[in-house]
């Protein structure tokens, strides 16, 4: 049941100050939807994304929170309530990569990657999910990774976190389906973002050569898939892990 016109809905995107998150915010703003841009520390970058979104004449709000902590999410939720921007669409995009041998991973590294990539999605979803259930309509879209499907050498912690996010997606989709809320994950292959900056140019070229289409994805291409999953007519798609990866993993 669609409770309001699609273009009058509000979308919350975590980690939206750059990269894929910024592209997702811009995509929803381009059709005039209300956009909430979450960030942790990148205040000016988030404001720049907001200014770009506002050029479309849409209502935009930036909110800062460390999604590892429930009390900070609660404060973010209060701000959204005050501005009457309760999200109909939740995009759990915030993420943090980690490169290195498992033997070199500290317990602090493990906790940080798990908290940002997995616990943050859990806490944000749990906080905003009740309103979706109450209105019998909503979309939850988790931004995962191809490594959560296939695993990656020297990215064990990150792969594990994203694999957990995929399982979270599948299980929650079953739980929320009777309430008219869909839950899906987008698991991209390599994308031209700052997250790939840990690789040298020659390493990036070698990876691109392994991809059948011969290149990395653009953030806008991932944003388009997220937007599609948020559409009212995508209501029969739930519990899916969709991987736009240029044919790298089939």
mmCIF file of N, CA, C and O in Angstrom, residues 43-110:
data_model
loop_
_atom_site.group_PDB
_atom_site.id
_atom_site.type_symbol
_atom_site.label_atom_id
_atom_site.label_comp_id
_atom_site.label_asym_id
_atom_site.label_seq_id
_atom_site.Cartn_x
_atom_site.Cartn_y
_atom_site.Cartn_z
ATOM 1 N N UNK A 43 31.651 17.427 7.364
ATOM 2 C CA UNK A 43 30.597 18.441 7.381
ATOM 3 C C UNK A 43 30.517 19.213 6.060
ATOM 4 O O UNK A 43 29.447 19.328 5.465
ATOM 5 N N UNK A 44 31.634 19.727 5.608
ATOM 6 C CA UNK A 44 31.605 20.548 4.394
ATOM 7 C C UNK A 44 31.274 19.716 3.160
ATOM 8 O O UNK A 44 30.551 20.167 2.266
ATOM 9 N N UNK A 45 31.793 18.504 3.105
ATOM 10 C CA UNK A 45 31.482 17.632 1.970
ATOM 11 C C UNK A 45 29.993 17.324 1.924
ATOM 12 O O UNK A 45 29.374 17.323 0.849
ATOM 13 N N UNK A 46 29.396 17.068 3.087
ATOM 14 C CA UNK A 46 27.951 16.810 3.147
ATOM 15 C C UNK A 46 27.157 18.030 2.713
ATOM 16 O O UNK A 46 26.153 17.914 2.004
ATOM 17 N N UNK A 47 27.609 19.216 3.129
ATOM 18 C CA UNK A 47 26.929 20.445 2.719
ATOM 19 C C UNK A 47 27.026 20.667 1.215
ATOM 20 O O UNK A 47 26.092 21.181 0.590
ATOM 21 N N UNK A 48 28.149 20.275 0.634
ATOM 22 C CA UNK A 48 28.303 20.406 -0.813
ATOM 23 C C UNK A 48 27.323 19.494 -1.547
ATOM 24 O O UNK A 48 26.705 19.899 -2.546
ATOM 25 N N UNK A 49 27.161 18.277 -1.042
ATOM 26 C CA UNK A 49 26.174 17.362 -1.626
ATOM 27 C C UNK A 49 24.776 17.941 -1.469
ATOM 28 O O UNK A 49 23.957 17.899 -2.393
ATOM 29 N N UNK A 50 24.510 18.509 -0.305
ATOM 30 C CA UNK A 50 23.192 19.105 -0.053
ATOM 31 C C UNK A 50 22.917 20.250 -1.010
ATOM 32 O O UNK A 50 21.806 20.365 -1.549
ATOM 33 N N UNK A 51 23.917 21.108 -1.227
ATOM 34 C CA UNK A 51 23.728 22.232 -2.154
ATOM 35 C C UNK A 51 23.434 21.735 -3.565
ATOM 36 O O UNK A 51 22.592 22.302 -4.276
ATOM 37 N N UNK A 52 24.112 20.666 -3.957
ATOM 38 C CA UNK A 52 23.868 20.089 -5.276
ATOM 39 C C UNK A 52 22.446 19.543 -5.383
ATOM 40 O O UNK A 52 21.766 19.721 -6.394
ATOM 41 N N UNK A 53 21.987 18.889 -4.312
ATOM 42 C CA UNK A 53 20.633 18.325 -4.306
ATOM 43 C C UNK A 53 19.572 19.421 -4.320
ATOM 44 O O UNK A 53 18.537 19.289 -4.974
ATOM 45 N N UNK A 54 19.828 20.508 -3.600
ATOM 46 C CA UNK A 54 18.841 21.587 -3.501
ATOM 47 C C UNK A 54 18.624 22.313 -4.821
ATOM 48 O O UNK A 54 17.613 22.990 -5.011
ATOM 49 N N UNK A 55 19.554 22.162 -5.749
ATOM 50 C CA UNK A 55 19.380 22.770 -7.069
ATOM 51 C C UNK A 55 18.162 22.195 -7.789
ATOM 52 O O UNK A 55 17.633 22.808 -8.714
ATOM 53 N N UNK A 56 17.727 21.018 -7.343
ATOM 54 C CA UNK A 56 16.547 20.385 -7.945
ATOM 55 C C UNK A 56 15.256 20.871 -7.290
ATOM 56 O O UNK A 56 14.164 20.402 -7.649
ATOM 57 N N UNK A 57 15.380 21.775 -6.330
ATOM 58 C CA UNK A 57 14.199 22.317 -5.673
ATOM 59 C C UNK A 57 13.595 21.406 -4.624
ATOM 60 O O UNK A 57 12.434 21.558 -4.254
ATOM 61 N N UNK A 58 14.385 20.476 -4.141
ATOM 62 C CA UNK A 58 13.886 19.516 -3.163
ATOM 63 C C UNK A 58 14.252 19.934 -1.746
ATOM 64 O O UNK A 58 15.118 20.776 -1.526
ATOM 65 N N UNK A 59 13.588 19.333 -0.781
ATOM 66 C CA UNK A 59 13.869 19.574 0.632
ATOM 67 C C UNK A 59 15.018 18.664 1.050
ATOM 68 O O UNK A 59 14.957 17.447 0.869
ATOM 69 N N UNK A 60 16.063 19.267 1.605
ATOM 70 C CA UNK A 60 17.271 18.523 1.961
ATOM 71 C C UNK A 60 17.660 18.834 3.397
ATOM 72 O O UNK A 60 17.589 19.981 3.839
ATOM 73 N N UNK A 61 18.083 17.804 4.116
ATOM 74 C CA UNK A 61 18.554 17.963 5.489
ATOM 75 C C UNK A 61 19.844 17.171 5.652
ATOM 76 O O UNK A 61 19.939 16.032 5.197
ATOM 77 N N UNK A 62 20.857 17.784 6.272
ATOM 78 C CA UNK A 62 22.079 17.057 6.612
ATOM 79 C C UNK A 62 22.074 16.760 8.112
ATOM 80 O O UNK A 62 21.676 17.608 8.920
ATOM 81 N N UNK A 63 22.494 15.565 8.463
ATOM 82 C CA UNK A 63 22.531 15.159 9.864
ATOM 83 C C UNK A 63 23.837 14.422 10.145
ATOM 84 O O UNK A 63 24.268 13.588 9.367
ATOM 85 N N UNK A 64 24.437 14.735 11.281
ATOM 86 C CA UNK A 64 25.684 14.095 11.677
ATOM 87 C C UNK A 64 25.419 13.096 12.794
ATOM 88 O O UNK A 64 24.690 13.396 13.746
ATOM 89 N N UNK A 65 26.014 11.920 12.679
ATOM 90 C CA UNK A 65 25.900 10.906 13.732
ATOM 91 C C UNK A 65 26.945 9.822 13.497
ATOM 92 O O UNK A 65 27.281 9.514 12.354
ATOM 93 N N UNK A 66 27.444 9.292 14.576
ATOM 94 C CA UNK A 66 28.297 8.105 14.505
ATOM 95 C C UNK A 66 27.367 6.909 14.664
ATOM 96 O O UNK A 66 26.863 6.649 15.760
ATOM 97 N N UNK A 67 27.116 6.213 13.561
ATOM 98 C CA UNK A 67 26.086 5.166 13.555
ATOM 99 C C UNK A 67 26.494 3.929 14.343
ATOM 100 O O UNK A 67 25.720 2.976 14.439
ATOM 101 N N UNK A 68 27.660 3.946 14.949
ATOM 102 C CA UNK A 68 28.047 2.836 15.817
ATOM 103 C C UNK A 68 27.366 2.921 17.177
ATOM 104 O O UNK A 68 27.416 1.960 17.939
ATOM 105 N N UNK A 69 26.737 4.068 17.457
ATOM 106 C CA UNK A 69 26.197 4.304 18.786
ATOM 107 C C UNK A 69 24.712 4.634 18.732
ATOM 108 O O UNK A 69 24.282 5.558 18.046
ATOM 109 N N UNK A 70 23.934 3.891 19.497
ATOM 110 C CA UNK A 70 22.479 4.039 19.488
ATOM 111 C C UNK A 70 22.032 5.443 19.908
ATOM 112 O O UNK A 70 21.086 5.983 19.349
ATOM 113 N N UNK A 71 22.724 6.036 20.891
ATOM 114 C CA UNK A 71 22.287 7.344 21.365
ATOM 115 C C UNK A 71 22.433 8.421 20.292
ATOM 116 O O UNK A 71 21.604 9.332 20.193
ATOM 117 N N UNK A 72 23.462 8.296 19.452
ATOM 118 C CA UNK A 72 23.637 9.270 18.372
ATOM 119 C C UNK A 72 22.574 9.087 17.284
ATOM 120 O O UNK A 72 22.096 10.060 16.702
ATOM 121 N N UNK A 73 22.204 7.855 17.019
ATOM 122 C CA UNK A 73 21.129 7.602 16.052
ATOM 123 C C UNK A 73 19.813 8.138 16.602
ATOM 124 O O UNK A 73 18.990 8.691 15.850
ATOM 125 N N UNK A 74 19.602 8.000 17.896
ATOM 126 C CA UNK A 74 18.377 8.530 18.510
ATOM 127 C C UNK A 74 18.297 10.047 18.349
ATOM 128 O O UNK A 74 17.221 10.601 18.070
ATOM 129 N N UNK A 75 19.433 10.728 18.524
ATOM 130 C CA UNK A 75 19.457 12.180 18.337
ATOM 131 C C UNK A 75 19.178 12.545 16.879
ATOM 132 O O UNK A 75 18.475 13.529 16.592
ATOM 133 N N UNK A 76 19.718 11.770 15.956
ATOM 134 C CA UNK A 76 19.446 11.988 14.546
ATOM 135 C C UNK A 76 17.962 11.799 14.261
ATOM 136 O O UNK A 76 17.340 12.571 13.532
ATOM 137 N N UNK A 77 17.391 10.777 14.851
ATOM 138 C CA UNK A 77 15.966 10.488 14.668
ATOM 139 C C UNK A 77 15.099 11.627 15.194
ATOM 140 O O UNK A 77 14.112 12.016 14.562
ATOM 141 N N UNK A 78 15.480 12.187 16.330
ATOM 142 C CA UNK A 78 14.735 13.317 16.897
ATOM 143 C C UNK A 78 14.761 14.512 15.956
ATOM 144 O O UNK A 78 13.746 15.207 15.777
ATOM 145 N N UNK A 79 15.902 14.753 15.352
ATOM 146 C CA UNK A 79 16.025 15.875 14.420
ATOM 147 C C UNK A 79 15.134 15.678 13.203
ATOM 148 O O UNK A 79 14.466 16.610 12.743
ATOM 149 N N UNK A 80 15.093 14.446 12.698
ATOM 150 C CA UNK A 80 14.244 14.157 11.542
ATOM 151 C C UNK A 80 12.770 14.299 11.905
ATOM 152 O O UNK A 80 11.968 14.815 11.105
ATOM 153 N N UNK A 81 12.407 13.856 13.091
ATOM 154 C CA UNK A 81 11.020 13.992 13.556
ATOM 155 C C UNK A 81 10.620 15.469 13.635
ATOM 156 O O UNK A 81 9.520 15.850 13.218
ATOM 157 N N UNK A 82 11.525 16.294 14.158
ATOM 158 C CA UNK A 82 11.244 17.716 14.300
ATOM 159 C C UNK A 82 11.051 18.391 12.950
ATOM 160 O O UNK A 82 10.237 19.311 12.821
ATOM 161 N N UNK A 83 11.787 17.933 11.951
ATOM 162 C CA UNK A 83 11.696 18.519 10.606
ATOM 163 C C UNK A 83 10.627 17.839 9.748
ATOM 164 O O UNK A 83 10.496 18.153 8.571
ATOM 165 N N UNK A 84 9.897 16.903 10.349
ATOM 166 C CA UNK A 84 8.878 16.134 9.625
ATOM 167 C C UNK A 84 9.472 15.467 8.382
ATOM 168 O O UNK A 84 8.916 15.508 7.290
ATOM 169 N N UNK A 85 10.626 14.825 8.601
ATOM 170 C CA UNK A 85 11.308 14.110 7.530
ATOM 171 C C UNK A 85 11.578 12.671 7.957
ATOM 172 O O UNK A 85 12.692 12.159 7.841
ATOM 173 N N UNK A 86 10.565 12.020 8.455
ATOM 174 C CA UNK A 86 10.665 10.605 8.808
ATOM 175 C C UNK A 86 10.837 9.810 7.517
ATOM 176 O O UNK A 86 10.030 9.937 6.589
ATOM 177 N N UNK A 87 11.875 9.002 7.398
ATOM 178 C CA UNK A 87 12.148 8.339 6.119
ATOM 179 C C UNK A 87 11.167 7.220 5.770
ATOM 180 O O UNK A 87 10.766 6.435 6.626
ATOM 181 N N UNK A 88 10.797 7.192 4.493
ATOM 182 C CA UNK A 88 10.033 6.094 3.914
ATOM 183 C C UNK A 88 10.976 5.085 3.261
ATOM 184 O O UNK A 88 10.621 3.930 3.044
ATOM 185 N N UNK A 89 12.166 5.562 2.944
ATOM 186 C CA UNK A 89 13.195 4.750 2.290
ATOM 187 C C UNK A 89 14.485 4.910 3.086
ATOM 188 O O UNK A 89 14.930 6.032 3.342
ATOM 189 N N UNK A 90 15.062 3.794 3.499
ATOM 190 C CA UNK A 90 16.314 3.813 4.257
ATOM 191 C C UNK A 90 17.399 3.168 3.405
ATOM 192 O O UNK A 90 17.258 2.006 2.990
ATOM 193 N N UNK A 91 18.464 3.906 3.137
ATOM 194 C CA UNK A 91 19.592 3.361 2.385
ATOM 195 C C UNK A 91 20.787 3.294 3.326
ATOM 196 O O UNK A 91 21.393 4.317 3.674
ATOM 197 N N UNK A 92 21.111 2.088 3.770
ATOM 198 C CA UNK A 92 22.257 1.870 4.655
ATOM 199 C C UNK A 92 23.513 1.751 3.803
ATOM 200 O O UNK A 92 23.897 0.672 3.364
ATOM 201 N N UNK A 93 24.117 2.906 3.565
ATOM 202 C CA UNK A 93 25.255 2.968 2.652
ATOM 203 C C UNK A 93 26.596 3.130 3.368
ATOM 204 O O UNK A 93 27.632 2.755 2.822
ATOM 205 N N UNK A 94 26.594 3.676 4.576
ATOM 206 C CA UNK A 94 27.853 3.955 5.270
ATOM 207 C C UNK A 94 28.699 2.688 5.390
ATOM 208 O O UNK A 94 28.202 1.629 5.767
ATOM 209 N N UNK A 95 29.965 2.823 5.049
ATOM 210 C CA UNK A 95 30.838 1.655 5.094
ATOM 211 C C UNK A 95 32.293 2.059 5.249
ATOM 212 O O UNK A 95 32.671 3.207 5.014
ATOM 213 N N UNK A 96 33.086 1.104 5.645
ATOM 214 C CA UNK A 96 34.510 1.331 5.850
ATOM 215 C C UNK A 96 35.264 0.092 5.394
ATOM 216 O O UNK A 96 34.933 -1.026 5.801
ATOM 217 N N UNK A 97 36.257 0.292 4.542
ATOM 218 C CA UNK A 97 37.032 -0.830 4.009
ATOM 219 C C UNK A 97 38.243 -1.113 4.887
ATOM 220 O O UNK A 97 38.656 -0.286 5.715
ATOM 221 N N UNK A 98 38.811 -2.307 4.693
ATOM 222 C CA UNK A 98 40.031 -2.675 5.407
ATOM 223 C C UNK A 98 40.823 -3.629 4.527
ATOM 224 O O UNK A 98 40.287 -4.612 4.022
ATOM 225 N N UNK A 99 42.114 -3.304 4.325
ATOM 226 C CA UNK A 99 42.982 -4.139 3.513
ATOM 227 C C UNK A 99 44.130 -4.650 4.376
ATOM 228 O O UNK A 99 44.736 -3.886 5.132
ATOM 229 N N UNK A 100 44.425 -5.928 4.266
ATOM 230 C CA UNK A 100 45.534 -6.495 5.010
ATOM 231 C C UNK A 100 45.298 -7.948 5.359
ATOM 232 O O UNK A 100 44.173 -8.440 5.324
ATOM 233 N N UNK A 101 46.377 -8.628 5.679
ATOM 234 C CA UNK A 101 46.301 -10.026 6.069
ATOM 235 C C UNK A 101 45.527 -10.179 7.373
ATOM 236 O O UNK A 101 45.629 -9.337 8.265
ATOM 237 N N UNK A 102 44.776 -11.249 7.497
ATOM 238 C CA UNK A 102 44.014 -11.477 8.725
ATOM 239 C C UNK A 102 44.943 -11.572 9.930
ATOM 240 O O UNK A 102 44.592 -11.139 11.032
ATOM 241 N N UNK A 103 46.135 -12.106 9.729
ATOM 242 C CA UNK A 103 47.085 -12.242 10.830
ATOM 243 C C UNK A 103 47.506 -10.889 11.404
ATOM 244 O O UNK A 103 47.994 -10.811 12.532
ATOM 245 N N UNK A 104 47.317 -9.821 10.628
ATOM 246 C CA UNK A 104 47.704 -8.482 11.076
ATOM 247 C C UNK A 104 46.527 -7.673 11.613
ATOM 248 O O UNK A 104 46.704 -6.526 12.038
ATOM 249 N N UNK A 105 45.341 -8.252 11.595
ATOM 250 C CA UNK A 105 44.148 -7.522 12.033
ATOM 251 C C UNK A 105 44.070 -7.509 13.554
ATOM 252 O O UNK A 105 44.105 -8.558 14.197
ATOM 253 N N UNK A 106 43.947 -6.319 14.116
ATOM 254 C CA UNK A 106 43.800 -6.205 15.562
ATOM 255 C C UNK A 106 42.327 -6.367 15.932
ATOM 256 O O UNK A 106 41.436 -6.250 15.089
ATOM 257 N N UNK A 107 42.092 -6.606 17.206
ATOM 258 C CA UNK A 107 40.712 -6.702 17.670
ATOM 259 C C UNK A 107 39.992 -5.373 17.475
ATOM 260 O O UNK A 107 38.800 -5.340 17.152
ATOM 261 N N UNK A 108 40.722 -4.262 17.625
ATOM 262 C CA UNK A 108 40.140 -2.940 17.413
ATOM 263 C C UNK A 108 39.740 -2.741 15.958
ATOM 264 O O UNK A 108 38.669 -2.169 15.677
ATOM 265 N N UNK A 109 40.582 -3.212 15.035
ATOM 266 C CA UNK A 109 40.246 -3.131 13.608
ATOM 267 C C UNK A 109 38.973 -3.926 13.316
ATOM 268 O O UNK A 109 38.079 -3.457 12.607
ATOM 269 N N UNK A 110 38.932 -5.141 13.837
ATOM 270 C CA UNK A 110 37.774 -6.012 13.628
ATOM 271 C C UNK A 110 36.488 -5.333 14.114
ATOM 272 O O UNK A 110 35.493 -5.273 13.399
#
